[in-house]
Amino acid sequence: MFTKDEIEEIRKEFPFLNLKPNGKPIVYLDNGATTQKPREIIDNIKNFYESENGNPHRGAHYLAMKSTEVYEDARQKIADFIGARKASEVVFLRNATEALNLLAYSYGLNNLKEGDEIVISIMEHHSNLVPWQEVCKKTGAKLKFLYVDDDMQIPFSEIEEKVTKNTKIVSITGASNVVATNPDIEKIVKYARENSDAKIILDGAQLVPHRKVNVSELDVDFMAFSGHKMYSALGIGVLYGKEELLNKMDVFLTGGDMIEYVYEDHTTFLDAPQRFEAGTANVEGSVNLAAAIDFINKYGMERIDDYERFLTDYCYSKLKELDYLEVYTTSDKNRAPVISFNFKEAHPHDVASILDTYGIAIRSGHHCAQPLHRYLGSNFSCRASFAIYNTVEEIDYFVEHLEDVRRILGIES
């Protein structure tokens, strides 16, 4: 884990910490929504536009070739980072949401029929739920949910009951953005392989930024994640897919750069990943994501994970002591760096607004997980989530001002 001095040096790399919203030093605890960016990631964008900006895979001049080089180098770096067997298994998209929609429309609509089943968990982000609802509506397939126990874990009996020979897709989060559960992906994959011919999709949006993930060892068929939750720019995401599956899938968007030959009456398409990357690519974002991986590797994913777990454990223990809060996060120490909670007598937006006056940024709302909140007996929650630049002192400051929220709102302790 990092020492206090090391964290102070890391914090110097993040310009946003100089901000003083409402005249207070900023305490940013909304990393589950998006992380702030270190100086080297911000400078990386500037460098790209100053010296590498061209349209990749088009043109024979220096900048076009340079853009192609850095774009494909980024693809290889990301493939290495997630343990893909080939760079061609990495598709660049806008975000995890687009990646999951691509799978729903290019794979789901074309491979499912009435009587087939899609299994997801009640913890899913809307991005890994609504597309499958649409697929079921159009194909007649059935959507089945894995439910959680009182500690927000998926009992193995749920998997045994819900995954059957009719299951064609299992699409599950690697880490809940509300209750912080890290499902046992290895166990789910093993059971699904032995008891169905389902394709397995991992929503890695809340997992890849915090834990070392090797898609080949996990043996998932697809995985989606976004760069902006792991110190990279907004608007860049990744779909990992096994090469043979990607090349069998229908194209999602059509146009420039994904074609092989175009005739007046028909078109042939390139193999993956180009077949899913129509139009001018977000080269800046791809290169920036590769730079974010360099930033993570500089400190080590394992050390980052250890430190974030330490912060989460510390904050969890503090919040559990406050009898006016309901804490929804799992008690399992193998959890994501996310803590969701509610004041028993206050709306989360009021809580977040009051905390904002002290410079504290948390998330409030349903976190794009309405079915989970209803299952928990609430429509919404507050959420604090952590990253490498957060500190114990910030958590103490946050907890201290929860008492001010209670006082201002007139809630009895």
CSV table of C-alpha atoms in Angstrom, one decimal:
chain,number,residue,atom,x,y,z
A,1,MET,CA,0.0,0.0,0.0
A,2,PHE,CA,1.1,3.6,-0.3
A,3,THR,CA,2.5,5.7,2.5
A,4,LYS,CA,1.0,9.0,3.4
A,5,ASP,CA,4.0,10.8,1.8
A,6,GLU,CA,3.5,8.9,-1.4
A,7,ILE,CA,-0.1,9.8,-1.6
A,8,GLU,CA,0.8,13.5,-1.0
A,9,GLU,CA,3.2,13.3,-4.0
A,10,ILE,CA,0.5,11.6,-6.1
A,11,ARG,CA,-2.0,14.3,-5.2
A,12,LYS,CA,0.4,17.0,-6.6
A,13,GLU,CA,-0.1,15.4,-10.0
A,14,PHE,CA,-3.9,16.3,-10.0
A,15,PRO,CA,-4.6,20.0,-10.8
A,16,PHE,CA,-8.3,19.7,-9.8
A,17,LEU,CA,-7.2,19.6,-6.2
A,18,ASN,CA,-6.4,23.4,-6.5
A,19,LEU,CA,-10.1,24.1,-6.9
A,20,LYS,CA,-12.0,25.7,-4.1
A,21,PRO,CA,-15.7,25.3,-4.8
A,22,ASN,CA,-17.7,27.5,-2.4
A,23,GLY,CA,-14.4,28.7,-1.0
A,24,LYS,CA,-13.5,25.3,0.4
A,25,PRO,CA,-10.8,22.8,-0.6
A,26,ILE,CA,-12.4,20.2,-2.9
A,27,VAL,CA,-13.0,16.7,-1.6
A,28,TYR,CA,-14.0,14.6,-4.6
A,29,LEU,CA,-15.8,11.4,-3.7
A,30,ASP,CA,-17.6,10.8,-7.0
A,31,ASN,CA,-15.0,8.6,-8.7
A,32,GLY,CA,-17.6,5.9,-9.5
A,33,ALA,CA,-19.1,8.4,-11.9
A,34,THR,CA,-15.8,9.7,-13.4
A,35,THR,CA,-12.3,10.2,-12.1
A,36,GLN,CA,-10.3,13.4,-12.2
A,37,LYS,CA,-7.2,13.5,-14.5
A,38,PRO,CA,-3.5,13.9,-13.6
A,39,ARG,CA,-1.4,16.5,-15.4
A,40,GLU,CA,0.3,13.9,-17.6
A,41,ILE,CA,-3.0,12.7,-19.0
A,42,ILE,CA,-4.1,16.3,-19.7
A,43,ASP,CA,-0.8,17.0,-21.3
A,44,ASN,CA,-1.1,13.9,-23.4
A,45,ILE,CA,-4.2,15.4,-25.1
A,46,LYS,CA,-2.2,18.5,-25.9
A,47,ASN,CA,0.7,16.5,-27.3
A,48,PHE,CA,-1.6,14.5,-29.6
A,49,TYR,CA,-3.1,17.6,-31.2
A,50,GLU,CA,0.3,19.3,-31.5
A,51,SER,CA,2.3,16.4,-33.0
A,52,GLU,CA,0.2,13.3,-33.9
A,53,ASN,CA,-3.2,14.6,-35.2
A,54,GLY,CA,-4.2,12.8,-38.4
A,55,ASN,CA,-7.0,10.6,-39.7
A,56,PRO,CA,-5.9,7.0,-39.1
A,57,HIS,CA,-6.0,4.3,-41.8
A,58,ARG,CA,-6.3,7.0,-44.4
A,59,GLY,CA,-3.6,8.8,-46.3
A,60,ALA,CA,0.1,8.2,-46.9
A,61,HIS,CA,1.4,11.4,-45.4
A,62,TYR,CA,3.4,11.7,-42.1
A,63,LEU,CA,0.5,12.8,-39.8
A,64,ALA,CA,-1.9,10.2,-41.2
A,65,MET,CA,0.7,7.5,-40.6
A,66,LYS,CA,1.6,8.8,-37.2
A,67,SER,CA,-2.0,8.9,-36.1
A,68,THR,CA,-2.4,5.3,-37.3
A,69,GLU,CA,0.7,4.2,-35.4
A,70,VAL,CA,-0.3,5.7,-32.1
A,71,TYR,CA,-3.9,4.5,-32.5
A,72,GLU,CA,-2.8,0.9,-33.1
A,73,ASP,CA,-0.1,1.1,-30.4
A,74,ALA,CA,-2.8,2.1,-28.0
A,75,ARG,CA,-4.9,-0.9,-29.0
A,76,GLN,CA,-2.0,-3.2,-28.3
A,77,LYS,CA,-1.4,-1.6,-24.9
A,78,ILE,CA,-5.0,-2.1,-23.9
A,79,ALA,CA,-5.0,-5.7,-25.1
A,80,ASP,CA,-2.0,-6.4,-22.9
A,81,PHE,CA,-3.6,-4.6,-20.0
A,82,ILE,CA,-6.7,-6.7,-20.0
A,83,GLY,CA,-5.0,-10.0,-21.1
A,84,ALA,CA,-6.5,-10.2,-24.5
A,85,ARG,CA,-4.8,-12.7,-26.8
A,86,LYS,CA,-4.7,-10.3,-29.8
A,87,ALA,CA,-5.0,-6.6,-30.3
A,88,SER,CA,-7.7,-7.3,-32.8
A,89,GLU,CA,-9.9,-8.3,-29.9
A,90,VAL,CA,-10.0,-4.7,-28.7
A,91,VAL,CA,-12.7,-2.5,-30.3
A,92,PHE,CA,-12.7,1.3,-29.6
A,93,LEU,CA,-16.0,2.8,-28.9
A,94,ARG,CA,-17.4,5.8,-27.0
A,95,ASN,CA,-18.0,4.1,-23.6
A,96,ALA,CA,-19.1,0.9,-22.0
A,97,THR,CA,-22.7,1.8,-22.7
A,98,GLU,CA,-22.1,1.8,-26.5
A,99,ALA,CA,-20.2,-1.5,-26.2
A,100,LEU,CA,-23.1,-3.2,-24.4
A,101,ASN,CA,-25.6,-1.8,-26.9
A,102,LEU,CA,-23.4,-3.1,-29.8
A,103,LEU,CA,-23.5,-6.6,-28.3
A,104,ALA,CA,-27.3,-6.4,-27.8
A,105,TYR,CA,-28.0,-5.4,-31.3
A,106,SER,CA,-25.2,-7.1,-33.3
A,107,TYR,CA,-25.1,-10.3,-31.3
A,108,GLY,CA,-28.3,-10.5,-29.3
A,109,LEU,CA,-30.9,-9.6,-31.9
A,110,ASN,CA,-29.3,-12.0,-34.4
A,111,ASN,CA,-28.7,-15.0,-32.2
A,112,LEU,CA,-31.7,-15.2,-29.8
A,113,LYS,CA,-35.2,-16.5,-30.4
A,114,GLU,CA,-38.4,-17.1,-28.4
A,115,GLY,CA,-37.7,-19.5,-25.5
A,116,ASP,CA,-34.1,-18.4,-25.1
A,117,GLU,CA,-33.0,-16.8,-21.9
A,118,ILE,CA,-30.7,-13.9,-20.9
A,119,VAL,CA,-29.5,-13.9,-17.3
A,120,ILE,CA,-28.3,-10.7,-15.6
A,121,SER,CA,-28.2,-9.6,-12.0
A,122,ILE,CA,-30.5,-7.2,-10.1
A,123,MET,CA,-27.4,-5.1,-9.6
A,124,GLU,CA,-26.9,-4.2,-13.2
A,125,HIS,CA,-26.4,-0.6,-14.4
A,126,HIS,CA,-29.2,0.4,-16.8
A,127,SER,CA,-26.6,0.0,-19.6
A,128,ASN,CA,-26.5,-3.7,-19.0
A,129,LEU,CA,-30.2,-4.1,-18.5
A,130,VAL,CA,-32.2,-1.9,-20.8
A,131,PRO,CA,-30.5,-3.1,-24.0
A,132,TRP,CA,-31.4,-6.7,-23.0
A,133,GLN,CA,-35.0,-5.7,-22.4
A,134,GLU,CA,-35.1,-4.4,-25.9
A,135,VAL,CA,-33.6,-7.6,-27.3
A,136,CYS,CA,-36.2,-9.7,-25.4
A,137,LYS,CA,-39.0,-7.4,-26.7
A,138,LYS,CA,-37.8,-8.0,-30.3
A,139,THR,CA,-36.9,-11.7,-30.1
A,140,GLY,CA,-39.3,-13.2,-27.6
A,141,ALA,CA,-36.4,-14.2,-25.4
A,142,LYS,CA,-36.8,-14.0,-21.6
A,143,LEU,CA,-34.9,-11.9,-19.2
A,144,LYS,CA,-34.0,-13.5,-15.8
A,145,PHE,CA,-32.5,-11.9,-12.8
A,146,LEU,CA,-30.0,-13.1,-10.2
A,147,TYR,CA,-31.0,-11.6,-6.9
A,148,VAL,CA,-28.8,-10.8,-3.9
A,149,ASP,CA,-29.0,-11.8,-0.3
A,150,ASP,CA,-29.0,-9.5,2.8
A,151,ASP,CA,-25.3,-8.8,2.4
A,152,MET,CA,-25.7,-8.0,-1.3
A,153,GLN,CA,-24.0,-11.2,-2.5
A,154,ILE,CA,-25.4,-13.5,-5.2
A,155,PRO,CA,-26.1,-16.9,-3.6
A,156,PHE,CA,-24.8,-19.8,-5.7
A,157,SER,CA,-28.3,-21.2,-5.5
A,158,GLU,CA,-29.5,-18.3,-7.7
A,159,ILE,CA,-27.0,-19.2,-10.3
A,160,GLU,CA,-28.0,-22.9,-10.2
A,161,GLU,CA,-31.6,-22.0,-10.5
A,162,LYS,CA,-31.4,-19.3,-13.2
A,163,VAL,CA,-28.7,-20.6,-15.6
A,164,THR,CA,-30.2,-23.4,-17.6
A,165,LYS,CA,-29.8,-25.1,-20.9
A,166,ASN,CA,-32.0,-22.4,-22.3
A,167,THR,CA,-29.6,-19.6,-21.2
A,168,LYS,CA,-27.9,-18.1,-24.3
A,169,ILE,CA,-26.4,-15.0,-22.7
A,170,VAL,CA,-25.1,-14.3,-19.1
A,171,SER,CA,-24.3,-10.6,-18.8
A,172,ILE,CA,-23.1,-9.5,-15.4
A,173,THR,CA,-21.4,-6.6,-13.7
A,174,GLY,CA,-17.9,-7.2,-12.4
A,175,ALA,CA,-18.5,-4.7,-9.6
A,176,SER,CA,-21.8,-3.1,-8.5
A,177,ASN,CA,-21.8,0.7,-8.7
A,178,VAL,CA,-24.2,0.9,-5.8
A,179,VAL,CA,-23.6,-1.9,-3.3
A,180,ALA,CA,-19.9,-2.6,-4.2
A,181,THR,CA,-20.4,-6.3,-4.7
A,182,ASN,CA,-17.7,-8.1,-6.8
A,183,PRO,CA,-19.6,-11.2,-8.0
A,184,ASP,CA,-17.5,-14.4,-8.2
A,185,ILE,CA,-17.1,-14.2,-12.0
A,186,GLU,CA,-14.9,-17.4,-12.1
A,187,LYS,CA,-17.6,-19.4,-10.5
A,188,ILE,CA,-20.3,-18.0,-12.7
A,189,VAL,CA,-18.3,-18.6,-15.8
A,190,LYS,CA,-17.5,-22.2,-14.8
A,191,TYR,CA,-21.1,-23.0,-14.0
A,192,ALA,CA,-22.4,-21.4,-17.2
A,193,ARG,CA,-19.9,-23.3,-19.4
A,194,GLU,CA,-20.8,-26.6,-17.8
A,195,ASN,CA,-24.6,-26.1,-17.9
A,196,SER,CA,-25.3,-24.0,-21.0
A,197,ASP,CA,-23.9,-22.8,-24.2
A,198,ALA,CA,-24.3,-19.2,-23.1
A,199,LYS,CA,-22.1,-16.4,-24.2
A,200,ILE,CA,-20.7,-14.6,-21.2
A,201,ILE,CA,-20.5,-10.8,-21.0
A,202,LEU,CA,-18.7,-8.9,-18.3
A,203,ASP,CA,-19.6,-5.3,-17.6
A,204,GLY,CA,-16.2,-4.1,-16.4
A,205,ALA,CA,-16.9,-0.4,-16.0
A,206,GLN,CA,-16.5,-0.5,-12.2
A,207,LEU,CA,-14.0,-3.3,-12.2
A,208,VAL,CA,-11.3,-2.6,-14.7
A,209,PRO,CA,-10.2,0.7,-13.1
A,210,HIS,CA,-9.6,-1.0,-9.7
A,211,ARG,CA,-8.6,-4.6,-10.1
A,212,LYS,CA,-6.3,-6.5,-12.4
A,213,VAL,CA,-8.5,-8.2,-15.0
A,214,ASN,CA,-7.4,-10.9,-17.4
A,215,VAL,CA,-10.1,-11.7,-19.8
A,216,SER,CA,-8.4,-14.8,-21.2
A,217,GLU,CA,-8.0,-16.4,-17.7
A,218,LEU,CA,-11.6,-15.5,-16.8
A,219,ASP,CA,-12.7,-17.0,-20.2
A,220,VAL,CA,-15.4,-14.3,-20.7
A,221,ASP,CA,-16.6,-13.9,-24.3
A,222,PHE,CA,-16.9,-10.2,-24.1
A,223,MET,CA,-16.1,-7.3,-21.8
A,224,ALA,CA,-17.0,-3.6,-21.8
A,225,PHE,CA,-15.4,-0.7,-19.9
A,226,SER,CA,-14.8,3.0,-20.1
A,227,GLY,CA,-11.7,5.1,-19.9
A,228,HIS,CA,-13.1,8.1,-18.0
A,229,LYS,CA,-13.4,6.0,-14.8
A,230,MET,CA,-9.7,5.2,-14.9
A,231,TYR,CA,-8.1,8.7,-15.2
A,232,SER,CA,-8.6,8.9,-19.0
A,233,ALA,CA,-10.5,11.4,-21.1
A,234,LEU,CA,-14.3,11.2,-21.5
A,235,GLY,CA,-15.7,9.6,-24.6
A,236,ILE,CA,-13.5,6.6,-25.0
A,237,GLY,CA,-14.5,3.0,-24.2
A,238,VAL,CA,-13.5,-0.5,-25.1
A,239,LEU,CA,-15.3,-3.7,-26.2
A,240,TYR,CA,-13.2,-6.8,-25.8
A,241,GLY,CA,-14.5,-9.8,-27.7
A,242,LYS,CA,-13.1,-13.1,-28.7
A,243,GLU,CA,-11.9,-12.8,-32.2
A,244,GLU,CA,-14.0,-15.6,-33.7
A,245,LEU,CA,-17.1,-14.2,-32.2
A,246,LEU,CA,-16.5,-10.6,-33.3
A,247,ASN,CA,-16.0,-11.7,-36.8
A,248,LYS,CA,-19.3,-13.6,-36.9
A,249,MET,CA,-21.3,-10.6,-35.7
A,250,ASP,CA,-23.2,-8.2,-37.9
A,251,VAL,CA,-21.9,-4.7,-38.3
A,252,PHE,CA,-23.4,-2.1,-35.9
A,253,LEU,CA,-22.7,1.2,-37.7
A,254,THR,CA,-21.7,1.5,-41.4
A,255,GLY,CA,-19.7,4.0,-43.3
A,256,GLY,CA,-16.0,4.9,-43.7
A,257,ASP,CA,-13.1,2.8,-42.5
A,258,MET,CA,-15.0,-0.4,-41.7
A,259,ILE,CA,-15.5,-1.5,-45.3
A,260,GLU,CA,-13.6,-3.9,-47.5
A,261,TYR,CA,-15.2,-3.3,-50.9
A,262,VAL,CA,-18.3,-1.2,-51.8
A,263,TYR,CA,-20.2,-1.9,-55.0
A,264,GLU,CA,-23.4,-0.3,-56.3
A,265,ASP,CA,-25.5,-3.2,-55.0
A,266,HIS,CA,-23.6,-4.6,-52.0
A,267,THR,CA,-20.7,-4.1,-49.6
A,268,THR,CA,-18.2,-6.4,-47.8
A,269,PHE,CA,-16.8,-5.5,-44.4
A,270,LEU,CA,-13.4,-5.8,-42.7
A,271,ASP,CA,-12.8,-8.1,-39.9
A,272,ALA,CA,-12.8,-6.9,-36.3
A,273,PRO,CA,-11.9,-4.5,-34.8
A,274,GLN,CA,-12.3,-2.2,-37.9
A,275,ARG,CA,-15.8,-3.6,-38.7
A,276,PHE,CA,-17.1,-2.0,-35.6
A,277,GLU,CA,-15.2,1.3,-35.9
A,278,ALA,CA,-17.1,3.2,-38.5
A,279,GLY,CA,-16.1,6.8,-39.3
A,280,THR,CA,-13.2,8.9,-38.0
A,281,ALA,CA,-12.0,7.4,-34.8
A,282,ASN,CA,-11.5,9.0,-31.4
A,283,VAL,CA,-7.7,8.7,-31.7
A,284,GLU,CA,-7.1,11.3,-29.0
A,285,GLY,CA,-9.2,9.2,-26.6
A,286,SER,CA,-7.6,5.9,-27.5
A,287,VAL,CA,-4.1,7.4,-27.0
A,288,ASN,CA,-5.2,9.0,-23.8
A,289,LEU,CA,-6.5,5.7,-22.5
A,290,ALA,CA,-3.2,4.1,-23.2
A,291,ALA,CA,-1.5,7.0,-21.3
A,292,ALA,CA,-3.9,6.3,-18.4
A,293,ILE,CA,-2.8,2.7,-18.4
A,294,ASP,CA,0.8,3.9,-18.2
A,295,PHE,CA,-0.2,6.1,-15.2
A,296,ILE,CA,-1.8,3.1,-13.5
A,297,ASN,CA,1.1,0.8,-14.2
A,298,LYS,CA,3.5,3.4,-12.9
A,299,TYR,CA,2.0,2.9,-9.4
A,300,GLY,CA,0.8,-0.7,-9.8
A,301,MET,CA,-2.8,-1.9,-10.0
A,302,GLU,CA,-2.3,-4.1,-6.9
A,303,ARG,CA,-1.1,-1.2,-4.8
A,304,ILE,CA,-3.9,1.1,-6.0
A,305,ASP,CA,-6.4,-1.7,-5.2
A,306,ASP,CA,-4.9,-2.2,-1.7
A,307,TYR,CA,-5.1,1.6,-1.0
A,308,GLU,CA,-8.6,2.0,-2.3
A,309,ARG,CA,-9.8,-1.0,-0.2
A,310,PHE,CA,-8.1,0.6,2.8
A,311,LEU,CA,-10.1,3.8,2.2
A,312,THR,CA,-13.3,2.0,1.6
A,313,ASP,CA,-12.9,-0.1,4.8
A,314,TYR,CA,-12.1,3.0,6.8
A,315,CYS,CA,-15.1,5.0,5.5
A,316,TYR,CA,-17.4,2.0,5.8
A,317,SER,CA,-16.6,1.5,9.5
A,318,LYS,CA,-17.2,5.3,10.1
A,319,LEU,CA,-20.6,5.3,8.4
A,320,LYS,CA,-21.8,2.1,10.1
A,321,GLU,CA,-21.3,3.9,13.5
A,322,LEU,CA,-23.9,6.6,12.5
A,323,ASP,CA,-27.3,5.3,13.6
A,324,TYR,CA,-29.2,7.8,11.4
A,325,LEU,CA,-27.8,6.3,8.2
A,326,GLU,CA,-28.8,3.2,6.3
A,327,VAL,CA,-25.7,1.8,4.6
A,328,TYR,CA,-26.3,-0.5,1.6
A,329,THR,CA,-22.8,-1.5,0.7
A,330,THR,CA,-21.8,-5.1,1.2
A,331,SER,CA,-19.8,-6.0,4.3
A,332,ASP,CA,-17.6,-8.3,2.2
A,333,LYS,CA,-14.0,-7.0,2.2
A,334,ASN,CA,-13.7,-8.1,-1.4
A,335,ARG,CA,-15.7,-5.1,-2.6
A,336,ALA,CA,-15.4,-2.2,-5.0
A,337,PRO,CA,-14.4,1.3,-3.6
A,338,VAL,CA,-18.0,2.4,-3.4
A,339,ILE,CA,-20.3,3.1,-0.4
A,340,SER,CA,-24.0,3.9,-0.8
A,341,PHE,CA,-26.1,5.1,2.0
A,342,ASN,CA,-29.2,7.2,3.0
A,343,PHE,CA,-30.2,9.4,5.8
A,344,LYS,CA,-33.3,7.8,7.1
A,345,GLU,CA,-35.2,11.1,6.9
A,346,ALA,CA,-33.6,13.1,4.1
A,347,HIS,CA,-33.5,13.1,0.3
A,348,PRO,CA,-30.1,12.4,-1.2
A,349,HIS,CA,-30.2,15.5,-3.3
A,350,ASP,CA,-30.5,17.6,-0.1
A,351,VAL,CA,-27.6,15.7,1.4
A,352,ALA,CA,-25.4,16.2,-1.6
A,353,SER,CA,-26.3,19.9,-1.9
A,354,ILE,CA,-25.4,20.6,1.7
A,355,LEU,CA,-22.1,18.7,1.5
A,356,ASP,CA,-21.3,20.7,-1.7
A,357,THR,CA,-21.3,23.9,0.4
A,358,TYR,CA,-18.3,22.4,2.2
A,359,GLY,CA,-16.6,21.5,-1.0
A,360,ILE,CA,-17.5,17.8,-0.8
A,361,ALA,CA,-18.6,16.1,-4.0
A,362,ILE,CA,-20.7,12.9,-3.7
A,363,ARG,CA,-23.2,11.3,-6.0
A,364,SER,CA,-27.0,11.4,-5.3
A,365,GLY,CA,-29.8,9.7,-7.1
A,366,HIS,CA,-30.5,6.2,-8.4
A,367,HIS,CA,-27.1,5.8,-10.1
A,368,CYS,CA,-28.7,4.3,-13.2
A,369,ALA,CA,-29.7,1.3,-11.1
A,370,GLN,CA,-33.4,1.8,-10.4
A,371,PRO,CA,-34.4,-1.9,-10.1
A,372,LEU,CA,-31.7,-2.5,-7.5
A,373,HIS,CA,-32.8,0.5,-5.5
A,374,ARG,CA,-36.4,-0.7,-5.6
A,375,TYR,CA,-35.2,-4.2,-4.4
A,376,LEU,CA,-33.4,-2.4,-1.5
A,377,GLY,CA,-36.6,-0.6,-0.6
A,378,SER,CA,-35.5,2.9,-1.8
A,379,ASN,CA,-35.7,5.0,-4.9
A,380,PHE,CA,-32.3,6.5,-4.5
A,381,SER,CA,-29.2,6.8,-2.4
A,382,CYS,CA,-26.1,8.9,-1.7
A,383,ARG,CA,-22.8,7.4,-2.8
A,384,ALA,CA,-19.2,8.1,-2.0
A,385,SER,CA,-16.5,6.4,-4.1
A,386,PHE,CA,-12.8,6.5,-3.9
A,387,ALA,CA,-9.6,6.8,-6.1
A,388,ILE,CA,-5.9,7.1,-5.6
A,389,TYR,CA,-5.9,10.8,-4.7
A,390,ASN,CA,-8.3,10.5,-1.8
A,391,THR,CA,-7.1,10.4,1.8
A,392,VAL,CA,-8.2,9.4,5.3
A,393,GLU,CA,-8.3,13.1,6.2
A,394,GLU,CA,-10.8,13.7,3.4
A,395,ILE,CA,-13.0,10.9,4.7
A,396,ASP,CA,-12.9,12.3,8.2
A,397,TYR,CA,-13.9,15.7,6.8
A,398,PHE,CA,-16.7,14.1,4.9
A,399,VAL,CA,-18.0,12.2,8.0
A,400,GLU,CA,-17.7,15.3,10.1
A,401,HIS,CA,-19.9,17.2,7.8
A,402,LEU,CA,-22.5,14.4,7.6
A,403,GLU,CA,-23.1,15.6,11.2
A,404,ASP,CA,-23.7,19.1,9.9
A,405,VAL,CA,-26.2,17.7,7.3
A,406,ARG,CA,-28.0,16.0,10.1
A,407,ARG,CA,-28.1,19.2,12.2
A,408,ILE,CA,-29.2,21.4,9.3
A,409,LEU,CA,-32.0,19.0,8.3
A,410,GLY,CA,-33.1,18.6,11.9
A,411,ILE,CA,-32.6,14.8,12.0
A,412,GLU,CA,-32.4,13.2,15.4
A,413,SER,CA,-29.3,11.2,16.1
